[in-house]
PDB file of C-alpha atoms in Angstrom:
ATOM      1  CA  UNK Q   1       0.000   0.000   0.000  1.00  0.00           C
ATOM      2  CA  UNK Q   2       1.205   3.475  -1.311  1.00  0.00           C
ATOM      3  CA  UNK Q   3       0.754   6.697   1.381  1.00  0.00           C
ATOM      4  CA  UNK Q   4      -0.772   9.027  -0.860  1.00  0.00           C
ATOM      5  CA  UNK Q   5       0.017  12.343   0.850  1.00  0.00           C
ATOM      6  CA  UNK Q   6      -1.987  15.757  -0.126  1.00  0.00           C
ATOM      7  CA  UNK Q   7      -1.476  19.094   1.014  1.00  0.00           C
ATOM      8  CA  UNK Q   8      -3.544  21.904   0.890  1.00  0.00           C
ATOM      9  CA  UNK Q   9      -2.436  24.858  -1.415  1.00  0.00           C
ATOM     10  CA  UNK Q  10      -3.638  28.261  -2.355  1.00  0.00           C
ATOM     11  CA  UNK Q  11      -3.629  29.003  -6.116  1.00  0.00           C
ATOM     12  CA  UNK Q  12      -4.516  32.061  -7.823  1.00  0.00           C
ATOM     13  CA  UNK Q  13      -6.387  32.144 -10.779  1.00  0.00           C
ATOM     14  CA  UNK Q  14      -3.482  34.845 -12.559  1.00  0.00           C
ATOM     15  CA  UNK Q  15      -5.723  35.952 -15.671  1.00  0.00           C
ATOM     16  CA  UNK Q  16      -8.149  37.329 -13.111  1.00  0.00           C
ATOM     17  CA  UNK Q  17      -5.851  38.740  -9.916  1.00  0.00           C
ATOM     18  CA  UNK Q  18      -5.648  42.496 -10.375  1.00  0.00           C
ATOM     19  CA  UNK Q  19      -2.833  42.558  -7.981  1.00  0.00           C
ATOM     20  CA  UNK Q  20      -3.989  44.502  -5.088  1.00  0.00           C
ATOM     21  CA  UNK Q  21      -1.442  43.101  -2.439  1.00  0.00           C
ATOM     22  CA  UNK Q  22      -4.529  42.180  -0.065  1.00  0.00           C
ATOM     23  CA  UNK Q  23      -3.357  38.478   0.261  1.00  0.00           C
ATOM     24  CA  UNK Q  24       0.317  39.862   0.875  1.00  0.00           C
ATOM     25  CA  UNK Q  25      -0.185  41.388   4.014  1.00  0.00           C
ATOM     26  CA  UNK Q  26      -2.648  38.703   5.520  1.00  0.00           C
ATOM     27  CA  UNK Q  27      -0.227  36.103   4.722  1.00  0.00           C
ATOM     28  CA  UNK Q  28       1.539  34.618   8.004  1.00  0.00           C
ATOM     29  CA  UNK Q  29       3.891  33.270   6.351  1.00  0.00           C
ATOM     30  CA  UNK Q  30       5.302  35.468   3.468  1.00  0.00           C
ATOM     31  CA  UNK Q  31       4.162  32.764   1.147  1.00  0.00           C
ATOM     32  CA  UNK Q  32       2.737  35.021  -1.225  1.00  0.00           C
ATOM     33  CA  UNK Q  33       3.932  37.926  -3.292  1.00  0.00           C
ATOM     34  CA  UNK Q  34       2.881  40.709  -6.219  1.00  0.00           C
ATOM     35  CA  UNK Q  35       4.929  39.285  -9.093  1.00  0.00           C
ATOM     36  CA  UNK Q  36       6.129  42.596 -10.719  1.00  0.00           C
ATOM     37  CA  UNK Q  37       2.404  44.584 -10.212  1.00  0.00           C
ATOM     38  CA  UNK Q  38       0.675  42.000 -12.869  1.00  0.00           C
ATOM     39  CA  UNK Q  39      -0.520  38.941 -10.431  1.00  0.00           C
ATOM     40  CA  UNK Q  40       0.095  37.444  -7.128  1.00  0.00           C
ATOM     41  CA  UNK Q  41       2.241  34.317  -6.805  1.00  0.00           C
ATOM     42  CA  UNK Q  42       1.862  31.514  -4.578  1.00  0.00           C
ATOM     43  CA  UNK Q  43       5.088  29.987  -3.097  1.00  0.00           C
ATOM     44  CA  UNK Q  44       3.758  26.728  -2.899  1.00  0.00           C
ATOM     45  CA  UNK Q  45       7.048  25.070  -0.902  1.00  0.00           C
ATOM     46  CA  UNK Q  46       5.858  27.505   1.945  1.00  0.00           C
ATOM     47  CA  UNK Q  47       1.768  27.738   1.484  1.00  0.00           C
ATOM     48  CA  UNK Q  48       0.221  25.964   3.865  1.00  0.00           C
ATOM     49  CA  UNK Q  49      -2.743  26.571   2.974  1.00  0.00           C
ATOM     50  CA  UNK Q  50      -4.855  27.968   5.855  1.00  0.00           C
ATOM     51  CA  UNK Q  51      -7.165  29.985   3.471  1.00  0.00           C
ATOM     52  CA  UNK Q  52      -6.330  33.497   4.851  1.00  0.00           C
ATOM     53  CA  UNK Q  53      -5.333  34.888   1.494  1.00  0.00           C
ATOM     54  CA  UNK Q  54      -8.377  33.627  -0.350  1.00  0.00           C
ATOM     55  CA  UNK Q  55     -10.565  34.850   2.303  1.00  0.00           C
ATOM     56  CA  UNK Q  56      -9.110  38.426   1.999  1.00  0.00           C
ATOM     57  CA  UNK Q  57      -8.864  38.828  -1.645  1.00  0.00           C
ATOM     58  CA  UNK Q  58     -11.535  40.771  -3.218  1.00  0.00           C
ATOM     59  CA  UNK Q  59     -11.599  39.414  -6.505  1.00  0.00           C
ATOM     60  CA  UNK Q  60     -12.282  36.016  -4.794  1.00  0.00           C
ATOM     61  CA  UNK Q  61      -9.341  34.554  -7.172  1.00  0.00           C
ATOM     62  CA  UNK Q  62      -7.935  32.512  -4.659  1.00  0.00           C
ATOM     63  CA  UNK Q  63      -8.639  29.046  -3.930  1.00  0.00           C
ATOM     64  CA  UNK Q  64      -7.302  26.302  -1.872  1.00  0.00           C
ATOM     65  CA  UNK Q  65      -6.982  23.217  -3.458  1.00  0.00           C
ATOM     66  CA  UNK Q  66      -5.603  19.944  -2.496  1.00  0.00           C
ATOM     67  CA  UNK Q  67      -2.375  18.703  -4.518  1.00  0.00           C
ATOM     68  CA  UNK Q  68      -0.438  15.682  -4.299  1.00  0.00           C
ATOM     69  CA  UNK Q  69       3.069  16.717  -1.860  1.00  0.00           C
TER      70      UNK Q  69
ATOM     71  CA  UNK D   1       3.329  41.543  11.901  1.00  0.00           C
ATOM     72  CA  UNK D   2       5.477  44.633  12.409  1.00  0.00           C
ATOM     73  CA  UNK D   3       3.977  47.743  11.548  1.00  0.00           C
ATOM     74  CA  UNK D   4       5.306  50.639   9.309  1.00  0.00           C
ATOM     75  CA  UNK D   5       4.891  54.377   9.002  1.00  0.00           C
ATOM     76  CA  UNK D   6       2.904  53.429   5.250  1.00  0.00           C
ATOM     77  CA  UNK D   7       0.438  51.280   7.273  1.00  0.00           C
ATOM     78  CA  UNK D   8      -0.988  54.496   8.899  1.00  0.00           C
ATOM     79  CA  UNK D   9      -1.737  56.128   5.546  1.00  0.00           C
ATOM     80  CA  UNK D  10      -5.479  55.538   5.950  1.00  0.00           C
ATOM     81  CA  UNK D  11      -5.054  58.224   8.181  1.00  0.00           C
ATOM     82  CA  UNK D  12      -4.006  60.622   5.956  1.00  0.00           C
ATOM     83  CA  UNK D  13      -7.008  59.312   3.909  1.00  0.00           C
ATOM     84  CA  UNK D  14      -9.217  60.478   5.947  1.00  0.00           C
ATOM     85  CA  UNK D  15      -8.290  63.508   6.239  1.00  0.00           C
ATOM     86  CA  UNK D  16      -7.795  64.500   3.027  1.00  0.00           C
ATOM     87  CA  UNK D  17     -11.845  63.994   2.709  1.00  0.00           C
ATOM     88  CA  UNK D  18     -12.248  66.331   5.714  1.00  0.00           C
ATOM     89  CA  UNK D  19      -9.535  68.862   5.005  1.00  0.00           C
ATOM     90  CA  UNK D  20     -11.811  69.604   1.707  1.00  0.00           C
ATOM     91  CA  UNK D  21     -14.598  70.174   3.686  1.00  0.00           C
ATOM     92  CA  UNK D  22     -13.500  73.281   5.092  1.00  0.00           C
ATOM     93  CA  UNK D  23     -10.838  74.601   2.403  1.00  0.00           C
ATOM     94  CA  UNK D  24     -11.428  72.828  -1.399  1.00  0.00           C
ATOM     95  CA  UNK D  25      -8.062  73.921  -2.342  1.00  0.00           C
ATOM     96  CA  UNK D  26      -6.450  70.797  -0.918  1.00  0.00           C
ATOM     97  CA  UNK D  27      -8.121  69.257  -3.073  1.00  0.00           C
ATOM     98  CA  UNK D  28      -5.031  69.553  -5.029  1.00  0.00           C
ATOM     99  CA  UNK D  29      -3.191  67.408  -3.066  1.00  0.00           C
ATOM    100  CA  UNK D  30      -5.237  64.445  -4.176  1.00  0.00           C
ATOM    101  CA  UNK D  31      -2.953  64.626  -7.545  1.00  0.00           C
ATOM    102  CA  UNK D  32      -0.373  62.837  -4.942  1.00  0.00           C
ATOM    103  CA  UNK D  33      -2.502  59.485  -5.427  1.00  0.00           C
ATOM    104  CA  UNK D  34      -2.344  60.010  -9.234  1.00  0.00           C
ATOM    105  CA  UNK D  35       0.833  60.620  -9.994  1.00  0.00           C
ATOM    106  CA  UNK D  36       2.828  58.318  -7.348  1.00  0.00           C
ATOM    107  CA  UNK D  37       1.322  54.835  -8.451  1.00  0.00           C
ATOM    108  CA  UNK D  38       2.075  55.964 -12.177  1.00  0.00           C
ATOM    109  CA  UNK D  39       5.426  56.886 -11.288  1.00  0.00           C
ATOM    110  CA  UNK D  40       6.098  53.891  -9.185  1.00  0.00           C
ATOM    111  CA  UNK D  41       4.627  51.919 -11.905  1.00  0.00           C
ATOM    112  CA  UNK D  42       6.428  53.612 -14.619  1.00  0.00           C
ATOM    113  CA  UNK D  43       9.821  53.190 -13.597  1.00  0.00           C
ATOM    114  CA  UNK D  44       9.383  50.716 -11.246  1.00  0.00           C
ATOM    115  CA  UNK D  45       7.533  48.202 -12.725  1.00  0.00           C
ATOM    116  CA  UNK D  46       5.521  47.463  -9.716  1.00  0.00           C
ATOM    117  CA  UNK D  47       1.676  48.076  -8.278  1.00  0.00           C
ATOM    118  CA  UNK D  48       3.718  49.483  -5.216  1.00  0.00           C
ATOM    119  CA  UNK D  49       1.297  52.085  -4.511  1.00  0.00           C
ATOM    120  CA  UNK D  50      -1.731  49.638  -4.101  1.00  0.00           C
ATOM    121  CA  UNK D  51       0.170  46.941  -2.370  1.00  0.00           C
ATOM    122  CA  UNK D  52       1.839  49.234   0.156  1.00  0.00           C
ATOM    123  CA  UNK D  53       1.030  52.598   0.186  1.00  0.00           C
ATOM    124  CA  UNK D  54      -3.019  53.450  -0.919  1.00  0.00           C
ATOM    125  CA  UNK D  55      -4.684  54.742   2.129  1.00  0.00           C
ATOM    126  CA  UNK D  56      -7.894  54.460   0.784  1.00  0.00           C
ATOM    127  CA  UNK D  57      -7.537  50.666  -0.017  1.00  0.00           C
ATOM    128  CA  UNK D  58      -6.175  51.024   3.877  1.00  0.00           C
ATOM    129  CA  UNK D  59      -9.241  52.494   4.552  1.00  0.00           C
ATOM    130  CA  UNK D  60     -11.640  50.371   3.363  1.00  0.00           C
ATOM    131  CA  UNK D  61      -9.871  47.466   4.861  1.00  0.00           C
ATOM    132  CA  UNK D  62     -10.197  49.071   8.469  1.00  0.00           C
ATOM    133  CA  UNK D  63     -13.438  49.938   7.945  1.00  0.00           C
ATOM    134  CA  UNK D  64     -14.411  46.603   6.116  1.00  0.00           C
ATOM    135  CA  UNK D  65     -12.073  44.348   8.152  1.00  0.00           C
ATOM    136  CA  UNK D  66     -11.658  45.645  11.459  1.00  0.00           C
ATOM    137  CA  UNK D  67     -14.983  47.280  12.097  1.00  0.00           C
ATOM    138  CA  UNK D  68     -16.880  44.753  10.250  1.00  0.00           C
ATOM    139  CA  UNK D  69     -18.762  46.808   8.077  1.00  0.00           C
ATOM    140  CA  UNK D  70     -19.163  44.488   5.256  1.00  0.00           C
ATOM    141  CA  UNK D  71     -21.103  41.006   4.426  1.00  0.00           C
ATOM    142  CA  UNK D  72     -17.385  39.661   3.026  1.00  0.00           C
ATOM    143  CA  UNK D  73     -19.662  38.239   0.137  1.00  0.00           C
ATOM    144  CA  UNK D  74     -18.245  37.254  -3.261  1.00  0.00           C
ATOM    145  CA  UNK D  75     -18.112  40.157  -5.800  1.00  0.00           C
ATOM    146  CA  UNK D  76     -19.764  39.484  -8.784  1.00  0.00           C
ATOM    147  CA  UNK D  77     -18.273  37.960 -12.129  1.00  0.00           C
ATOM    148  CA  UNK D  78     -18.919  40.852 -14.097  1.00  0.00           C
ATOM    149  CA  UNK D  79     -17.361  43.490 -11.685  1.00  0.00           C
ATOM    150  CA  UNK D  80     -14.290  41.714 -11.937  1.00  0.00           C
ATOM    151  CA  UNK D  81     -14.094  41.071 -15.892  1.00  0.00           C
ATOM    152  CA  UNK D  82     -11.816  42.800 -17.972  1.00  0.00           C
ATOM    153  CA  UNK D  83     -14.854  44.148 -19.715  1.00  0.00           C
ATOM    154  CA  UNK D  84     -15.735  46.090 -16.471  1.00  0.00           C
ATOM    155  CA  UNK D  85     -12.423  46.786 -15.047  1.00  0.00           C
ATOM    156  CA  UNK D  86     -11.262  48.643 -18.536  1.00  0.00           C
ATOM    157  CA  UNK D  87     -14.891  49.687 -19.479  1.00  0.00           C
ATOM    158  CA  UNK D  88     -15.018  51.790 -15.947  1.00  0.00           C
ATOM    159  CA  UNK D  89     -11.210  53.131 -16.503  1.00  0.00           C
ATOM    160  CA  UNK D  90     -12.142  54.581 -19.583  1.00  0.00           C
ATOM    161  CA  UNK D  91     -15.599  55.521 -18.402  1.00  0.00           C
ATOM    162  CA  UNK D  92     -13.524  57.789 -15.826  1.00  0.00           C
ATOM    163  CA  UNK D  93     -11.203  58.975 -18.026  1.00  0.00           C
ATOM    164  CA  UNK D  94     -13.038  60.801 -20.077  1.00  0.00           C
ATOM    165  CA  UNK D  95     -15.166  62.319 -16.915  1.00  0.00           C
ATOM    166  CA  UNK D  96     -12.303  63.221 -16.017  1.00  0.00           C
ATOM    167  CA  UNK D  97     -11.338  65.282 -19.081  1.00  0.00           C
ATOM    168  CA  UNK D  98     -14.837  66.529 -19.095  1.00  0.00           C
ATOM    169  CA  UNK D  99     -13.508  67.923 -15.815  1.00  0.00           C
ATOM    170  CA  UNK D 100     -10.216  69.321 -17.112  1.00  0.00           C
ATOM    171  CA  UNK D 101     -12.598  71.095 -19.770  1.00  0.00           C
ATOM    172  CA  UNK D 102     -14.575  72.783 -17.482  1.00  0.00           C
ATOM    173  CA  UNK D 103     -11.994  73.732 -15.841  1.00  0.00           C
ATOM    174  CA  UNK D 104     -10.483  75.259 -18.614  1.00  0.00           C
ATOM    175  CA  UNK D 105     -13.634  77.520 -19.286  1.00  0.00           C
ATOM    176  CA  UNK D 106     -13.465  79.143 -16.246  1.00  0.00           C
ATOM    177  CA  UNK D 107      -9.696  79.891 -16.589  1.00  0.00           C
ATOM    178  CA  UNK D 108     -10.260  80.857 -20.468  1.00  0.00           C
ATOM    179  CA  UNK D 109     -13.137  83.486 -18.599  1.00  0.00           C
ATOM    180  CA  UNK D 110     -15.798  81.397 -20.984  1.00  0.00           C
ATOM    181  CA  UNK D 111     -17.670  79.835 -17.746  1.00  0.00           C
ATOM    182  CA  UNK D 112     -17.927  80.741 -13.772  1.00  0.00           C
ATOM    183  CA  UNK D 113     -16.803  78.981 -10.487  1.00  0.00           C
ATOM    184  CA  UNK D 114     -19.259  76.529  -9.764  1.00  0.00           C
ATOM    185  CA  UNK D 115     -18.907  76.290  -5.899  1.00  0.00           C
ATOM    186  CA  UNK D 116     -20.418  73.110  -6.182  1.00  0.00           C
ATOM    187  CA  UNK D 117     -19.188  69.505  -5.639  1.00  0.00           C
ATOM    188  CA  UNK D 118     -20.661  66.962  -8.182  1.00  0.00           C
ATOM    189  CA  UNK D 119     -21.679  63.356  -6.759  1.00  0.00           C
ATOM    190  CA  UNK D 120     -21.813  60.713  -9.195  1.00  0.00           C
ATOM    191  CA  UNK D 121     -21.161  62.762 -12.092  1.00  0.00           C
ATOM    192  CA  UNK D 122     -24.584  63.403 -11.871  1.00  0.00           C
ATOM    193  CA  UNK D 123     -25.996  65.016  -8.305  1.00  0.00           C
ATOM    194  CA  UNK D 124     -24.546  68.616  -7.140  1.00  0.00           C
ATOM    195  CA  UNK D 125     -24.015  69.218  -3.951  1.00  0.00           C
ATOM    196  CA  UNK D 126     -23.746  72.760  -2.380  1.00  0.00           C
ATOM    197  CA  UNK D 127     -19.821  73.278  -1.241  1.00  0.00           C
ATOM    198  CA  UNK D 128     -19.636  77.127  -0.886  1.00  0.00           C
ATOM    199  CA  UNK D 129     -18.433  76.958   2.537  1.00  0.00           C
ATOM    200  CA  UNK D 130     -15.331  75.634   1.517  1.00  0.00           C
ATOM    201  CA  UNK D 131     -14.024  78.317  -0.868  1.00  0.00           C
ATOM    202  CA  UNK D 132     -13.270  81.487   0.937  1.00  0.00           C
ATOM    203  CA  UNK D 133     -11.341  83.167  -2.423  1.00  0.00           C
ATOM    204  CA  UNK D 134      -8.189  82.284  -3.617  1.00  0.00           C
ATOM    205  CA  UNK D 135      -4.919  84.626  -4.485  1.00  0.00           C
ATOM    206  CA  UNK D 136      -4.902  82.440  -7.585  1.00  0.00           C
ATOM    207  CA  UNK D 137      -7.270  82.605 -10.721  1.00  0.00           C
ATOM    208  CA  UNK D 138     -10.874  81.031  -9.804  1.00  0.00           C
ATOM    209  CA  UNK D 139      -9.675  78.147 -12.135  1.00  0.00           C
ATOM    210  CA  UNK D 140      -7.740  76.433  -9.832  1.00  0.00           C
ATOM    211  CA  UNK D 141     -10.404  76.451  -7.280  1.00  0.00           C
ATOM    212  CA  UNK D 142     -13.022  75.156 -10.319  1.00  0.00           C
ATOM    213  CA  UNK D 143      -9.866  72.344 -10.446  1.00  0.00           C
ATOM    214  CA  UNK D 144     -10.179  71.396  -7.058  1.00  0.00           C
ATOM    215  CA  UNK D 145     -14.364  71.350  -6.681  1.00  0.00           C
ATOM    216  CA  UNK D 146     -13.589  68.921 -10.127  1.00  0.00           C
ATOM    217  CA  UNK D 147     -10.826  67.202  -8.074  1.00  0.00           C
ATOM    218  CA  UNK D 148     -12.720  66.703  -5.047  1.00  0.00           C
ATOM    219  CA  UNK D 149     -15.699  65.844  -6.821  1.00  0.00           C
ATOM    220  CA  UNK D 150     -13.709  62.615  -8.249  1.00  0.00           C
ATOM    221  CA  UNK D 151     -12.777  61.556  -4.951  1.00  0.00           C
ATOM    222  CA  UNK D 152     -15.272  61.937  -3.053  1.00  0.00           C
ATOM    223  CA  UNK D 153     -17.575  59.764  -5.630  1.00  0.00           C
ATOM    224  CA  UNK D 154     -15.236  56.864  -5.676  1.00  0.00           C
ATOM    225  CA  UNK D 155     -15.000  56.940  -2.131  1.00  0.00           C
ATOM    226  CA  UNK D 156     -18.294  56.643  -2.262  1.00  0.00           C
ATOM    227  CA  UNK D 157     -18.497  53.488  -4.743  1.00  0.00           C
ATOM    228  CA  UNK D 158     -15.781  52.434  -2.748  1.00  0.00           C
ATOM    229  CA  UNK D 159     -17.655  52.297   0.697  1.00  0.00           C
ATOM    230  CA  UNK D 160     -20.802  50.838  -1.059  1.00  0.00           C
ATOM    231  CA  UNK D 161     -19.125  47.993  -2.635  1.00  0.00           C
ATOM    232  CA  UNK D 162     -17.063  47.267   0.813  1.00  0.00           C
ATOM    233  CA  UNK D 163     -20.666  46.919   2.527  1.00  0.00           C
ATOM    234  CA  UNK D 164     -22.286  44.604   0.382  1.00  0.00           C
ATOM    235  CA  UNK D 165     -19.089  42.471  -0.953  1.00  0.00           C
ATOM    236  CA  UNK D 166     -15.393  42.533   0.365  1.00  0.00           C
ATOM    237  CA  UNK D 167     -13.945  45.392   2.454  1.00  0.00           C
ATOM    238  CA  UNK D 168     -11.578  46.533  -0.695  1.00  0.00           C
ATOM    239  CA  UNK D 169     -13.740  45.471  -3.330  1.00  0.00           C
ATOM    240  CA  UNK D 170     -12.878  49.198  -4.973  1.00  0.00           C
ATOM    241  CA  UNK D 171      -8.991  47.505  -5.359  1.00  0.00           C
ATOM    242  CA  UNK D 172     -11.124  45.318  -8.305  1.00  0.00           C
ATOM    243  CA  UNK D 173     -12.160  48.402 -10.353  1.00  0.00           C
ATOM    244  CA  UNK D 174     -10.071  51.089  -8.818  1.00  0.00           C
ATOM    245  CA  UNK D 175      -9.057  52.780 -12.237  1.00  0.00           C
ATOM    246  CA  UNK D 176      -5.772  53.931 -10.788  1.00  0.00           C
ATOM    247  CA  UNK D 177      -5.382  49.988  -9.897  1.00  0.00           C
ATOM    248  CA  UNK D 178      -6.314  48.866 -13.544  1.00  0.00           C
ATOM    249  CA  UNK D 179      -4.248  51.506 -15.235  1.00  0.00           C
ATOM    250  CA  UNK D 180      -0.753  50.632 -13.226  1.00  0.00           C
ATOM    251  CA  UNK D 181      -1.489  47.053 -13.651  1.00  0.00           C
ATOM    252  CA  UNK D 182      -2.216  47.738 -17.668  1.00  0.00           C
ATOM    253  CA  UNK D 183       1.430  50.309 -17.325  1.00  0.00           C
ATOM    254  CA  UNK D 184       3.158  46.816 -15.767  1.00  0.00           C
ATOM    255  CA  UNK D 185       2.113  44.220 -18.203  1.00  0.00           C
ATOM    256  CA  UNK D 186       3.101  46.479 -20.858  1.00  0.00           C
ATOM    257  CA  UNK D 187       6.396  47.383 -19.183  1.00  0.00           C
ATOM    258  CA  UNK D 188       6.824  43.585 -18.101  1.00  0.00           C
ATOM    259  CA  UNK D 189       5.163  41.371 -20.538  1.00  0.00           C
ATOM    260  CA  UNK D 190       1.828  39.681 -19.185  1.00  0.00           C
ATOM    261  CA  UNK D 191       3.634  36.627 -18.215  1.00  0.00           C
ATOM    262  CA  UNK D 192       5.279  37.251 -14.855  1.00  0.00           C
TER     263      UNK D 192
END
């Protein structure tokens, strides 16, 4: 029997983020940034995904998902 | 999370609404939020301004967040399309060279001060208790009733989208947020 491990991740859905910077400062772990003022960007070796940033963002473009680790 | 001297700017804000109240002429200083996201996304290639800096956005997140003045509901596809977002940017664009015009009639002499402050591009309130003369032409003060006017009506959209959807639901259609974000793809290519 394989130990299928999955982790919870934020992703943003980039065509849509207008890249306010809301998620940025909710963040408690610096996991996510404004990728040169055109979308944010998940760092998804950090993310932990507790939801914070998808909660906060006003354009609702953030979701958690579960991904294979 | 340590706090910095930008994270007060709400404050400033707020004052800037209030400071027009009694003296339009600093008005004028509202040109500050114009012209330091475009510069900041000019040659910086950044949204700096909104992520840091925009005391309104800070505004509406106290308000929204903190005081809980919002139902933290979804905002709705179509305020969020590209359709919407550039449709409105325009849309305010060319009110606001319909204001520059009308502010060039009264410096031209074609038109009088209009001591008035207009809400919604549509409604015009009474503001005569803010202009007590000016030692400059009655243009500028035309500029800032025009000025204010602008402000105070997105504030306005701003509060009544943070009530019935997120506290900075204006960050989704600011104009000043679409146009630096337009001014970084270009500058940056729209792949990050």
């Amino acid at each position: 029997m394989t130990l299928e491990k999955k982790r919870r991740k934020a992703v943003v859905d980039r065509s849509a983020c207008v890249a306010c910077g809301c998620c940025v400062k909710v963040c408690p772990l610096q996991a996510i940034q404004i990728v040169r003022g055109i979308t944010a960007q998940v760092d998804t070796e950090t993310c932990v995904g507790c939801g914070r940033c998808a909660k906060e963002c006003p354009a609702s473009v953030i979701e958690i998902r579960e991904v294979e680790a | 999370m340590k706090k910095h001297w930008y994270d007060y700017l709400w404050i400033a804000s707020l004052l800037y609404l209030l400071l027009g109240f009694f003296n339009i002429l600093f008005a004028w200083l509202g040109l500050l939020c114009f012209f330091i996201p475009l510069l900041i996304s000019v040659f910086g290639g950044t949204k700096g301004y909104c992520n840091r800096y925009c005391g309104r956005g800070q505004l509406f997140g106290l308000l929204g967040g903190r005081f809980g003045l919002s139902r933290r509901k979804d905002i709705p596809r179509w305020m969020k399309s590209k359709a919407f977002r550039y449709g409105f940017l325009i849309f305010f664009f060319v009110m606001f060279f319909l204001m520059l015009w009308n502010t060039y009639l009264v410096f031209a002499g074609a038109q009088d001060l209009k001591q008035a402050v207009t809400l919604l591009w549509t409604f015009q309130l009474p503001w005569h208790w803010a202009y007590h003369g000016t030692l400059f032409h009655p243009g500028v003060a035309q500029f800032a009733f025009g000025f204010y006017s602008v402000m105070l009506t997105s504030t306005l959209l701003g509060l009544v989208t943070m009530v019935l959807f997120k506290p900075r639901s204006w960050c989704v259609y600011c104009p000043m947020g679409t146009m630096t974000q337009l001014i970084c793809k270009a500058k940056n290519g729209t792949n990050p």
